[in-house]
Short mmCIF file of C-alpha atoms and ligand atoms in Angstrom, two decimals:
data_model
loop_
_atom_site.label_atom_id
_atom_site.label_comp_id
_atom_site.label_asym_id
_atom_site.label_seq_id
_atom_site.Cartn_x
_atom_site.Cartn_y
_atom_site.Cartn_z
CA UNK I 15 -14.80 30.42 31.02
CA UNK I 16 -12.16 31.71 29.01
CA UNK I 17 -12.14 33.69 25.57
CA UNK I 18 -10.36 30.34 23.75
CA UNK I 19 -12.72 27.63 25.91
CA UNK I 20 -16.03 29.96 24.69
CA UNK I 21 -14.42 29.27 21.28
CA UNK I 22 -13.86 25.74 21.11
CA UNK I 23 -17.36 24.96 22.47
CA UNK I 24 -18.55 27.61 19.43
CA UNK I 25 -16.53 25.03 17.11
CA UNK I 26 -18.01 21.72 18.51
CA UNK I 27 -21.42 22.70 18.21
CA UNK I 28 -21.01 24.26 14.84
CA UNK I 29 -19.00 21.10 13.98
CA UNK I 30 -22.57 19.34 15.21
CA UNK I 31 -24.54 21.16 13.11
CA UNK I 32 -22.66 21.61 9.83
CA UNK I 33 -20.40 18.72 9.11
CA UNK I 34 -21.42 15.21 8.16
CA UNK I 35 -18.41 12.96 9.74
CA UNK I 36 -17.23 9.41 8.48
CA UNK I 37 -17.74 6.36 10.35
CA UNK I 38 -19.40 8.06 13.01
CA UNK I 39 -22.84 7.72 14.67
CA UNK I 40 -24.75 10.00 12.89
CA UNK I 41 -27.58 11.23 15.43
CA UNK I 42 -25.15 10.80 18.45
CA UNK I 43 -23.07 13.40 16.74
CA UNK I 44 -25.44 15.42 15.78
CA UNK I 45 -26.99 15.99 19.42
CA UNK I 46 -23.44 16.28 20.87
CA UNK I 47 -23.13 12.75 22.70
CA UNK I 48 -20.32 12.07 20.76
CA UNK I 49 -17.93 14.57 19.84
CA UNK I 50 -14.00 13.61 18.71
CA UNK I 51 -11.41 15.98 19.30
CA UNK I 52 -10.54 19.43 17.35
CA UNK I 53 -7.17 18.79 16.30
CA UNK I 54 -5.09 21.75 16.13
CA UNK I 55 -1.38 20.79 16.10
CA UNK I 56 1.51 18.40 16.29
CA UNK I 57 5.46 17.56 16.35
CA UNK I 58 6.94 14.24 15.50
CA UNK I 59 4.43 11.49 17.26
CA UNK I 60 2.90 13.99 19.37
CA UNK I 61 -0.89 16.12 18.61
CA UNK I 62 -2.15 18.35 20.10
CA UNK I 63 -6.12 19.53 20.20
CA UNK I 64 -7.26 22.95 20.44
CA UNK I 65 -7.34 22.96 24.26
CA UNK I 66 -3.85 22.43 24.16
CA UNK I 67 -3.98 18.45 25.41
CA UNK I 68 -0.82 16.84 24.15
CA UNK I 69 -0.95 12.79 22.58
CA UNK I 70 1.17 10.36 21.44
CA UNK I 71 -0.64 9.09 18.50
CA UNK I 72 -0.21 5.43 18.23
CA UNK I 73 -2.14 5.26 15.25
CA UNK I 74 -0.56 8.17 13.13
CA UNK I 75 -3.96 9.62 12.63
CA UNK I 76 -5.39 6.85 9.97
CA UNK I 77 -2.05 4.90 9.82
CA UNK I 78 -0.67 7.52 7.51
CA UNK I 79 1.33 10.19 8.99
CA UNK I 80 4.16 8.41 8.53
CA UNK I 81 6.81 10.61 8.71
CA UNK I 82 5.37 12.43 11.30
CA UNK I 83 3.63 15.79 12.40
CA UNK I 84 5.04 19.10 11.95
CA UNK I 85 7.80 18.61 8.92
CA UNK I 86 8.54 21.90 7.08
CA UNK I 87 10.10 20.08 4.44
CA UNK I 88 6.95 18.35 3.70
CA UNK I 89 4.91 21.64 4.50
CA UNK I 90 7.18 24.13 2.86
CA UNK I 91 7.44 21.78 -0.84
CA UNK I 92 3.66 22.37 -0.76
CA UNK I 93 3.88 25.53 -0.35
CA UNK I 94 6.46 25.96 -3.15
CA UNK I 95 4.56 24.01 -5.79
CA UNK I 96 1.07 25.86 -4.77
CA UNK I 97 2.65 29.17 -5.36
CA UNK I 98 4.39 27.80 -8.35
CA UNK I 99 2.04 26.04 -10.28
CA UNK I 100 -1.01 25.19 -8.14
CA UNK I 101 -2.72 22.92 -10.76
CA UNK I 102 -2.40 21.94 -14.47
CA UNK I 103 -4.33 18.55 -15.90
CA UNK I 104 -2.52 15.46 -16.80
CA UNK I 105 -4.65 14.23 -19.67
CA UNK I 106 -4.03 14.32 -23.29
CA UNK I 107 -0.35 13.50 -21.95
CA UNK I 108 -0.16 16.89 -20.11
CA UNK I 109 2.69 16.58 -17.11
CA UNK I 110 4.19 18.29 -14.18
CA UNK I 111 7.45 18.03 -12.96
CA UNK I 112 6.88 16.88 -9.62
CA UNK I 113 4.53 14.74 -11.15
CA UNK I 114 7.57 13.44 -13.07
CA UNK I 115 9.81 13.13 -9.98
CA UNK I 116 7.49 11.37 -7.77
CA UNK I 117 6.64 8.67 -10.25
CA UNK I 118 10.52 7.70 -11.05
CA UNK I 119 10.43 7.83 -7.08
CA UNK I 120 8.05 5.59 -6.76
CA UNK I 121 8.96 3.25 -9.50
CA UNK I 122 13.37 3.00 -8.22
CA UNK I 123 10.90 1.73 -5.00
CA UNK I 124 8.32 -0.55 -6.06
CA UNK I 125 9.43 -4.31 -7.13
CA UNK I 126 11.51 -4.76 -10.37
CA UNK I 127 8.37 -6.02 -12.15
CA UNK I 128 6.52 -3.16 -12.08
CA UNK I 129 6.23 -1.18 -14.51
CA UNK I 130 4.41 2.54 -14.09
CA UNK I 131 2.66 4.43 -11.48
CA UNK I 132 -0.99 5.96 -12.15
CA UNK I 133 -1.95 8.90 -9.76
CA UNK I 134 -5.48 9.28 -7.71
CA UNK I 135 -6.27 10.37 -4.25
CA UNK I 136 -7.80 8.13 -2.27
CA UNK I 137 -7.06 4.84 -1.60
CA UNK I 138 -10.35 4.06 -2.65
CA UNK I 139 -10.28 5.48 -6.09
CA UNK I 140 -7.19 3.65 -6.21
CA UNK I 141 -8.80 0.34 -5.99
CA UNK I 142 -11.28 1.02 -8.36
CA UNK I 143 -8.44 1.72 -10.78
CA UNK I 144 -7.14 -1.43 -10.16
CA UNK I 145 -10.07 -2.82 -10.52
CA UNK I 146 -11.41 -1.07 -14.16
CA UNK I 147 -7.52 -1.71 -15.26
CA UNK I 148 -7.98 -5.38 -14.65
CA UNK I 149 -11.06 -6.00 -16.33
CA UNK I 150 -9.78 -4.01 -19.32
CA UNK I 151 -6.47 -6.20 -19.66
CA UNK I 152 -8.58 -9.27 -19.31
CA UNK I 153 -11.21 -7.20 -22.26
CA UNK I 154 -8.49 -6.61 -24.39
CA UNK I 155 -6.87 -10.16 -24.11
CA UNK I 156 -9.99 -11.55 -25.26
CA UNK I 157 -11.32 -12.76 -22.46
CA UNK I 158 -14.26 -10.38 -21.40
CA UNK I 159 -16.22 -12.85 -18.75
CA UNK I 160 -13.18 -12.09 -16.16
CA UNK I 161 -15.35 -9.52 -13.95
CA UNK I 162 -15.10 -10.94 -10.74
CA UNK I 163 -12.92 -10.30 -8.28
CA UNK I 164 -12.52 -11.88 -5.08
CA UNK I 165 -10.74 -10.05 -1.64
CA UNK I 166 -11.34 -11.56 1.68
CA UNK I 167 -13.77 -11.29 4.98
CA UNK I 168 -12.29 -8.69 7.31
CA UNK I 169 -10.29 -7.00 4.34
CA UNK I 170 -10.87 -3.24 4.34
CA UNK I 171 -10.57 -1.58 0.48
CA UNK I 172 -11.75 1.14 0.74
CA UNK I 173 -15.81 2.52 1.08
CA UNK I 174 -17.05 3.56 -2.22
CA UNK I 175 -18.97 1.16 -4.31
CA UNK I 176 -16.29 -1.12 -5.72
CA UNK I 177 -13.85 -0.50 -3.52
CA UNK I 178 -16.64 -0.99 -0.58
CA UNK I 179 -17.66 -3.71 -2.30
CA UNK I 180 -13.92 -5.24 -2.05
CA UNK I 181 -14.08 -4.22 1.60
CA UNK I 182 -14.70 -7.48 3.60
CA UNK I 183 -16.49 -6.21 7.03
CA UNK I 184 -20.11 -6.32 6.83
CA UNK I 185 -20.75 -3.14 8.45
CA UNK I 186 -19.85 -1.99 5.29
CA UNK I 187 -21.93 -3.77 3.00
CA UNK I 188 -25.76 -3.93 5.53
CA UNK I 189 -27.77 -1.21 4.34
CA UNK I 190 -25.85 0.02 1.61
CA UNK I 191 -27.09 -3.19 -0.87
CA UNK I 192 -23.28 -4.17 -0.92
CA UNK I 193 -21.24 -5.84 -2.13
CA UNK I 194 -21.94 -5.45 -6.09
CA UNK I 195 -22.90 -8.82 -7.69
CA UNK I 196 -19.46 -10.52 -8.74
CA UNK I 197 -17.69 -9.42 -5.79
CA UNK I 198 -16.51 -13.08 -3.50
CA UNK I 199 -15.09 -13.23 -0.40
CA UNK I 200 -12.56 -16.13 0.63
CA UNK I 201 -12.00 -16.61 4.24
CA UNK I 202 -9.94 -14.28 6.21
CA UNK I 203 -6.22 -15.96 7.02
CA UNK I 204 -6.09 -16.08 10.64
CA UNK I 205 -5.50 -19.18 12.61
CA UNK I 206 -6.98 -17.59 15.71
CA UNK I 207 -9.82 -17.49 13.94
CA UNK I 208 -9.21 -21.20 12.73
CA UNK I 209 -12.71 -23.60 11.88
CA UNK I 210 -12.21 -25.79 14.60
CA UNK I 211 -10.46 -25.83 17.83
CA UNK I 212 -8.14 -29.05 16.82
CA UNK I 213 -6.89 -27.53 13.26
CA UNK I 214 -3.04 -27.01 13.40
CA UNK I 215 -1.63 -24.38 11.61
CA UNK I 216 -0.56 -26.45 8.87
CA UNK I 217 -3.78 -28.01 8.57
CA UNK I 218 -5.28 -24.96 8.40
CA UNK I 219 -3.24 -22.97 5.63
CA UNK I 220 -4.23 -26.19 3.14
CA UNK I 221 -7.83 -25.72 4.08
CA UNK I 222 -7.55 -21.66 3.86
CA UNK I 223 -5.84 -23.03 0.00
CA UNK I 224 -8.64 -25.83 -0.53
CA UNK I 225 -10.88 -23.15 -0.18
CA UNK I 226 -9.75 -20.81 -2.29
CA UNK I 227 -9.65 -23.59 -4.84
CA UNK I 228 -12.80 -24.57 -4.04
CA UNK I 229 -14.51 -21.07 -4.60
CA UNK I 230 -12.73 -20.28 -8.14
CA UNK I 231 -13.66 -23.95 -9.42
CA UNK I 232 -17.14 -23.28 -8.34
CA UNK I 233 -17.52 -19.25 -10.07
CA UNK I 234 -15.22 -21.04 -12.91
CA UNK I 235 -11.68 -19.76 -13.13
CA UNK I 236 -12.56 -18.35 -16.48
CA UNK I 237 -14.94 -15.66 -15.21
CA UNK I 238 -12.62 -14.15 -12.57
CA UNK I 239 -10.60 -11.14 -12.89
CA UNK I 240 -8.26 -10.78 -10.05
CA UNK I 241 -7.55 -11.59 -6.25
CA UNK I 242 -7.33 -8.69 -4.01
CA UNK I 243 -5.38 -8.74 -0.49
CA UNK I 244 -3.60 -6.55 2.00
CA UNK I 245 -0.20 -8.08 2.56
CA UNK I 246 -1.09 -7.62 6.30
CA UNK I 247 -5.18 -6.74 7.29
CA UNK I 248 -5.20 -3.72 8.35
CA UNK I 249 -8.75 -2.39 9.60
CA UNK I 250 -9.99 -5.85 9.49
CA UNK I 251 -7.72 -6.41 12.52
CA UNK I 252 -3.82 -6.25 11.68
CA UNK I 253 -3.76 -9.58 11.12
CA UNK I 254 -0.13 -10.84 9.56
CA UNK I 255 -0.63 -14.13 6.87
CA UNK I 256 -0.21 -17.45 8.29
CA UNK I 257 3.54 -18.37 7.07
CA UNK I 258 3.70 -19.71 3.62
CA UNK I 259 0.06 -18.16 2.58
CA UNK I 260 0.88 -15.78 0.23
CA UNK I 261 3.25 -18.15 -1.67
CA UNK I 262 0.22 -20.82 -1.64
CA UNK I 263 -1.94 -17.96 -3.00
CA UNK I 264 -0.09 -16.79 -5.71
CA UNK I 265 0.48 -20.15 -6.82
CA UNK I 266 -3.47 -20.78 -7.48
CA UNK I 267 -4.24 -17.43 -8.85
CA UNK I 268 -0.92 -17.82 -11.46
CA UNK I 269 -2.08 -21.42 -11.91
CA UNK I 270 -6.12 -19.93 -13.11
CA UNK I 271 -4.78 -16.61 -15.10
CA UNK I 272 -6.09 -14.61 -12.15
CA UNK I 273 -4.24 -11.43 -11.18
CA UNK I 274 -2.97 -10.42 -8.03
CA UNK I 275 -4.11 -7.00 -6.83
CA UNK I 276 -1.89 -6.19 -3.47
CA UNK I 277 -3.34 -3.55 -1.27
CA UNK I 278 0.03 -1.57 0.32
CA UNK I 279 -2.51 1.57 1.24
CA UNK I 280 -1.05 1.01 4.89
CA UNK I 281 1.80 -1.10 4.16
CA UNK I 282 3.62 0.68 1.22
CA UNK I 283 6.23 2.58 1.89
CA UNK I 284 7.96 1.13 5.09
CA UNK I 285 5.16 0.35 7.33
CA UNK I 286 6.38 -3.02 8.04
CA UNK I 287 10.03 -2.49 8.13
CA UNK I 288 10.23 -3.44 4.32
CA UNK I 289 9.40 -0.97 1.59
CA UNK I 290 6.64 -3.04 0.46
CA UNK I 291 5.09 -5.51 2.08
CA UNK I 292 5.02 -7.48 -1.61
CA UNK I 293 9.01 -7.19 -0.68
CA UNK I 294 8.56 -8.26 2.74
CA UNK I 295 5.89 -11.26 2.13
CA UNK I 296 7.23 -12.14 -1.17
CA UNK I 297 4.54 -11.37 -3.44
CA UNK I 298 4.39 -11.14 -6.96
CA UNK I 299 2.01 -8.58 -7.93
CA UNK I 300 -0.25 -6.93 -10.85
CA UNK I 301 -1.15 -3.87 -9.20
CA UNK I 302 0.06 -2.43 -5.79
CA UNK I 303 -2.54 -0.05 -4.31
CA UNK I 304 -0.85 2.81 -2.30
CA UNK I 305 -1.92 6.02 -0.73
CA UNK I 306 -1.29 7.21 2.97
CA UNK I 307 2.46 6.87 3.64
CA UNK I 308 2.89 8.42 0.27
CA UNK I 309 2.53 12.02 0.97
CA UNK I 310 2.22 10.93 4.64
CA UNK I 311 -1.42 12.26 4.38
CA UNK I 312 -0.01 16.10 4.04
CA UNK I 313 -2.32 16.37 1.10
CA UNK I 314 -4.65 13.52 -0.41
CA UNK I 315 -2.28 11.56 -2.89
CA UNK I 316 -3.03 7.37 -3.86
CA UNK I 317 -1.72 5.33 -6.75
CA UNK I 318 -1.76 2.71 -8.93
CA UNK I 319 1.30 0.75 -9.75
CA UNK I 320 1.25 -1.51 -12.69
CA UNK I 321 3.06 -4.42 -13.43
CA UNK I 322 5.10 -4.79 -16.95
CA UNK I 323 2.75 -8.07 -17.90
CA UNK I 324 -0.56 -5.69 -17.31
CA UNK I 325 1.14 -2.77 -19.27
CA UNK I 326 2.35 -4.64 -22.33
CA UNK I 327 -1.35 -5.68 -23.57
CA UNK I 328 -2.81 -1.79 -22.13
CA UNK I 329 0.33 -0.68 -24.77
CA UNK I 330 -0.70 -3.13 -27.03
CA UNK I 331 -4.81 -2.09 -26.59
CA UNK I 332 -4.41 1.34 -27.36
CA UNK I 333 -2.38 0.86 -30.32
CA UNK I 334 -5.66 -0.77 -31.98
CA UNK I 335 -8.49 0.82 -29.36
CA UNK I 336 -7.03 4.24 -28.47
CA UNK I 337 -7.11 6.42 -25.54
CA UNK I 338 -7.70 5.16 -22.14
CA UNK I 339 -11.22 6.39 -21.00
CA UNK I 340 -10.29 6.62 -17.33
CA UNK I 341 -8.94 9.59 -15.16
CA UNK I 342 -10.09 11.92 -12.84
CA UNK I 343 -9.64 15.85 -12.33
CA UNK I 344 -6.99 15.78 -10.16
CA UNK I 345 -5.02 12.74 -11.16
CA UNK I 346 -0.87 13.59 -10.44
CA UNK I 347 -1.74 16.67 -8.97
CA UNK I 348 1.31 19.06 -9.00
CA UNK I 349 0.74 20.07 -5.08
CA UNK I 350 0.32 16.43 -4.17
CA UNK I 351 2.86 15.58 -6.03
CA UNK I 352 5.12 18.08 -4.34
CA UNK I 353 4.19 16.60 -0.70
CA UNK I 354 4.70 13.16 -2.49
CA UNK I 355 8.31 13.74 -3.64
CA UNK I 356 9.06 15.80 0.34
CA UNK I 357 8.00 12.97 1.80
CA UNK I 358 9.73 10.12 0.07
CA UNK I 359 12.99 11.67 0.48
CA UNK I 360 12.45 12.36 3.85
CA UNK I 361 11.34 8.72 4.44
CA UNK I 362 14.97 7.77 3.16
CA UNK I 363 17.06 10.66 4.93
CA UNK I 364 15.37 9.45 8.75
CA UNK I 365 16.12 5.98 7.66
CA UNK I 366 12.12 5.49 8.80
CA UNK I 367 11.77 2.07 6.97
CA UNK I 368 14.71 0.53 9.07
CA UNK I 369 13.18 2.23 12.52
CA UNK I 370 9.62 0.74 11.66
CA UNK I 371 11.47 -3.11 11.70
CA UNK I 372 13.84 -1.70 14.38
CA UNK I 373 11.58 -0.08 17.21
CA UNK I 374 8.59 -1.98 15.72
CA UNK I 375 10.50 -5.33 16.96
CA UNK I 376 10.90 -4.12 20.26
CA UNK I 377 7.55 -2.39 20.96
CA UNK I 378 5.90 -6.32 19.93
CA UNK I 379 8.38 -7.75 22.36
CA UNK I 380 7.44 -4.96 25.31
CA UNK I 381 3.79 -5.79 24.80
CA UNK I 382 4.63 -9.77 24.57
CA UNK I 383 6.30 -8.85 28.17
CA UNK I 384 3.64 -6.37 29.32
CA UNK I 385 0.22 -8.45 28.59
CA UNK I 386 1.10 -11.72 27.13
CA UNK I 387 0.26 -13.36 30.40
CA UNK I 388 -3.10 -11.40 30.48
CA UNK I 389 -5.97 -13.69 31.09
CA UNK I 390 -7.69 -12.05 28.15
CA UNK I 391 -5.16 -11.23 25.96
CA UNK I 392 -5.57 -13.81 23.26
CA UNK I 393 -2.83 -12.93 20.89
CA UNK I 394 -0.30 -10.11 20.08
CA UNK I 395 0.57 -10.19 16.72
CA UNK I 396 2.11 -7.70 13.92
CA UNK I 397 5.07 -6.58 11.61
CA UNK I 398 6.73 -3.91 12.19
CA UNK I 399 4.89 -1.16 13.66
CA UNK I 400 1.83 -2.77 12.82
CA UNK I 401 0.96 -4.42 15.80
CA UNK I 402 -2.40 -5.61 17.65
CA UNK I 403 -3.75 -7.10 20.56
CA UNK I 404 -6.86 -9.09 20.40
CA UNK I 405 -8.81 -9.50 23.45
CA UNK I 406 -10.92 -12.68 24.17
CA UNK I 407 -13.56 -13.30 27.52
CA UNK I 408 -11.37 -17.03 27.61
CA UNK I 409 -8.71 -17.33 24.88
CA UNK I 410 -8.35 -20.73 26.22
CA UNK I 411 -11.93 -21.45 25.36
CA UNK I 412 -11.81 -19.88 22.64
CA UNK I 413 -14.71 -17.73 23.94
CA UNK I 414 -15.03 -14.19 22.48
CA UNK I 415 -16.26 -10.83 24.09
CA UNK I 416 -19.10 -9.55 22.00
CA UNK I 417 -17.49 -7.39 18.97
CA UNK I 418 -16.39 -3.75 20.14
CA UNK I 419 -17.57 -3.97 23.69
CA UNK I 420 -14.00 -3.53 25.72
CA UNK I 421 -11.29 -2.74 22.99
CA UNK I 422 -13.02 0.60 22.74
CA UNK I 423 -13.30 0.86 26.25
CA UNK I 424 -9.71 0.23 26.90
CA UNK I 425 -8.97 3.14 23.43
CA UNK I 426 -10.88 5.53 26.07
CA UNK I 427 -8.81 4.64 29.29
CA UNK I 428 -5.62 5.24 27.11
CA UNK I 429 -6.90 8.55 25.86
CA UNK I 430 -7.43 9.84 29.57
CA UNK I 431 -3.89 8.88 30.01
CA UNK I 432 -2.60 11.06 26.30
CA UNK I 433 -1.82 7.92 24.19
CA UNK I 434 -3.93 7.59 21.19
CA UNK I 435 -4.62 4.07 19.88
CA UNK I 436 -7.54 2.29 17.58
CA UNK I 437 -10.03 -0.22 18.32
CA UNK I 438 -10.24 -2.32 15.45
CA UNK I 439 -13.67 -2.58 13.94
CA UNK I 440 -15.83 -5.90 14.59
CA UNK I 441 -13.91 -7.28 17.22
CA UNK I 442 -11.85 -6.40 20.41
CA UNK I 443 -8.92 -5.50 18.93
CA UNK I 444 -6.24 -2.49 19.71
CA UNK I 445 -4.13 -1.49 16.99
CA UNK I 446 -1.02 0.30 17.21
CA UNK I 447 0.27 1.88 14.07
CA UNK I 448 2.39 5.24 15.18
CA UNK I 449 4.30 7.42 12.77
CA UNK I 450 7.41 5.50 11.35
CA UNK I 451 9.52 7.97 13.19
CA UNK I 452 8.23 6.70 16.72
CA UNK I 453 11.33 6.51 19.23
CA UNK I 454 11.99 3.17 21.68
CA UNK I 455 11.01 5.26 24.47
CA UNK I 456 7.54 6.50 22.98
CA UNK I 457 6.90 2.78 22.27
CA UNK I 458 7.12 1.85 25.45
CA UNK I 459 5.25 4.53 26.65
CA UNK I 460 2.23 3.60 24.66
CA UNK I 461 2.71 -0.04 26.23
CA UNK I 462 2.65 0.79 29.48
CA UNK I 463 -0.24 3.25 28.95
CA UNK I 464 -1.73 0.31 27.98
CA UNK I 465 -1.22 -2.09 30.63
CA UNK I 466 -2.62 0.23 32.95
CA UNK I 467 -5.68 0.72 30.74
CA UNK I 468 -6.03 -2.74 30.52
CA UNK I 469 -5.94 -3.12 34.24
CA UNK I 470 -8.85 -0.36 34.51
CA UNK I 471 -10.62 -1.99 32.11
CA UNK I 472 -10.40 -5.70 32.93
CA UNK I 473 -8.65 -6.02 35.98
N1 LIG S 17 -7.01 0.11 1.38
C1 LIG S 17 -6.58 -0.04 2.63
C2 LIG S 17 -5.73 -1.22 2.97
C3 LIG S 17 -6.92 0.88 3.63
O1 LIG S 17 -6.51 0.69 4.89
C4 LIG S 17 -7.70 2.00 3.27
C5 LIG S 17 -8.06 3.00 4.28
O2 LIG S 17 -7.83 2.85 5.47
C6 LIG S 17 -8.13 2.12 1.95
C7 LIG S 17 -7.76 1.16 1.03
C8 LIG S 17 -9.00 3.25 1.53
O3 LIG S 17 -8.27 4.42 1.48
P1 LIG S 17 -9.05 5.83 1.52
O4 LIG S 17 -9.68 5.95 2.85
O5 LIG S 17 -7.94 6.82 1.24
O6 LIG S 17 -10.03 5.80 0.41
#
């Protein structure tokens, strides 16, 4: 055994005994059944783990290394700014330059309505922004029952208690008491997943709508704060609207005074070939949640954009209530901040938004080609590179494999073969959602690494 094999091992089993992972099997861990990789490098799409095996991350870690592994300019802005000016606090109206920068940034981005950015670091906290901002404009308007807020089943928010409480995938509520009382879930937009075998897809969106009707009329419109939705699921399955839902959505929601928080945490900033997926879906917004393809995960940065309608009555609040009572530590944090700034520019200069629609289009119609003929292969499905396919025991049945008994089987195969993709929780789903620099050919590389797992896995 070599010096650097003695080492690794060293690190896995120190790993098991000292560090408490997320989403992972706590006891299997802990014993060494399970054990990810140590992650020690990467370039573009590719990582690399401490032992020196090379993959080409289809997922882009968490769907967030968006501009890719390895970029100095990213790296060597944080370096700059820690040297510089590691930290200084933003309250009391404190500010940083790139602080500054990265907001205007943002803001020339994000729709026209919108009207400032509020910094975090998790996607999470994000939401619970959201979240505390809505139910302070809805205070401050004078109508204080708005508390609840409804997101959808399969939705993923985030896992603290709001935000976990937004999250719509029950392994995230059992045993945890979630979600919070107040917090509804309408039924997740996906025809596949239609009610009845017979429904068409028109037929369907009006019940998804009747629904939705149905559950505000029955809370009573007047007691609901706001509507929360990714503009395409992500963890819940990458599941793209039905055409026409979002319009039908907004419609109710403006039509009850509810507001309209938008989730971009994996869709903001290019991820489906459109800056924003409110862009790209047509949505109308009150808040836009964003985080990951920000900083491109260098460092932890999220946000909270903010429409102009929200902002004019928090203006108005504080001239009669004062300060906001809401903030954390590191809010705008100058390093952050830094990577935030790096990134976006970079985003623009690689022209990554226009190479997520462009190779994003082509890697769907590759895996259309590929598997669409599969006899389990129930749908592929996605927006730019955003893409999934769902796996069924008879698709023409409509008869499902037990939830994550073969996707993560087939994740497995792929990893023996170097390409990294995700099994979708509570399903059989595999998700593809590579860095937004991802080349034609390393598309179709992770396709055909995938037909052969398939093959292995299914036959
Ligand atoms: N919202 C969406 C749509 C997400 O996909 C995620 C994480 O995957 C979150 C929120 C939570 O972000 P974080 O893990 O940074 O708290």
């Amino acid at each position: 055994m070599s010096l650097e094999d003695r080492i690794n091992d060293d690190l896995a089993a120190w790993d098991a005994a000292h560090l408490l992972h997320p989403t992972t099997h706590i006891a299997n861990h802990a014993k060494g059944i399970i054990s990810g990789r140590i992650m020690a490098g990467g370039e573009g799409c590719t990582v690399v783990d401490r032992d020196g095996n090379r993959f080409l991350d289809g997922f882009a870690a968490l769907y967030c290394v968006n501009v890719g592994y390895g970029r100095t300019q990213v790296a060597d802005a944080i370096a700059k700014q820690a040297h510089e000016l590691a930290f200084f606090h933003s309250f009391a109206g404190n500010s940083n330059e790139p602080a500054i920068r990265l907001a205007m940034m943002v803001m020339d981005r994000a729709p026209a309505h919108m009207s400032r950015v509020f910094f975090g670091l998790s996607g999470s906290d994000a939401n619970e922004t959201n979240v505390k901002l809505a139910w302070h404009y809805h205070i401050l308007r004078g109508e204080p029952a708005r508390r609840k807020i409804i997101s959808r089943w399969r939705a993923y928010h985030g896992s603290g208690i709001v935000s976990g409480s937004m999250t719509g995938l029950p392994g995230y509520h059992t045993r945890m008491g979630l979600p919070l009382p107040g917090f509804l879930h309408a039924a997740t937009p996906h025809y596949l997943r239609r009610p009845d075998d017979a429904m068409d897809e028109a037929a369907y969106l009006d019940r998804l709508i009747t629904d939705l009707e149905r559950l505000i009329e029955t809370e009573g419109p007047e007691t609901i704060a706001a509507f929360a939705g990714e503009p395409v699921m992500g963890t819940g399955g990458i599941i793209p609207p039905p055409p026409g839902y979002w319009a039908r959505v907004q419609e109710v929601l403006d039509r009850h005074g509810i507001l309209l928080i938008a989730d971009e945490v994996v869709t903001g900033f290019g991820r489906t070939g459109s800056m924003f997926g409110s862009d790209h879906f047509g949505l109308r917004p009150d808040f836009i949640t964003i985080a990951k393809g920000l900083t491109s995960a260098y460092v932890p940065l999220s946000g909270s954009i903010i429409s102009k309608r929200v902002m004019d009555v928090l203006l108005a609040g504080s001239e009669e209530h004062g300060v906001l009572a809401h903030g954390f530590t590191y809010s705008a944090h100058p390093v952050s901040a830094a990577a935030g700034v790096a990134t976006l520019d970079l985003i623009d200069r690689m022209e990554l938004v226009a190479n997520a629609g462009t190779v994003g289009g082509k890697f769907k119609a590759a895996l259309q080609e590929a598997l669409g003929k599969h006899k389990n292969v129930a749908e592929i499905r996605g927006e730019g590179l955003m893409l999934a396919v769902e796996f069924m025991a008879d698709p023409v049945r409509r008869e499902w494999f037990a939830p994550m008994t073969v996707a993560p089987k087939i994740a497995a195969a792929m990893q023996a073969r170097g390409v990294i993709a995700r099994p979708l929780p509570e399903g059989n789903i595999i998700g593809f959602a590579p860095p937004l620099c991802m080349t034609e050919a390393e598309a179709f590389r992770c396709v055909a690494v995938l037909a052969d797992a398939v093959a292995e896995v299914l036959g």
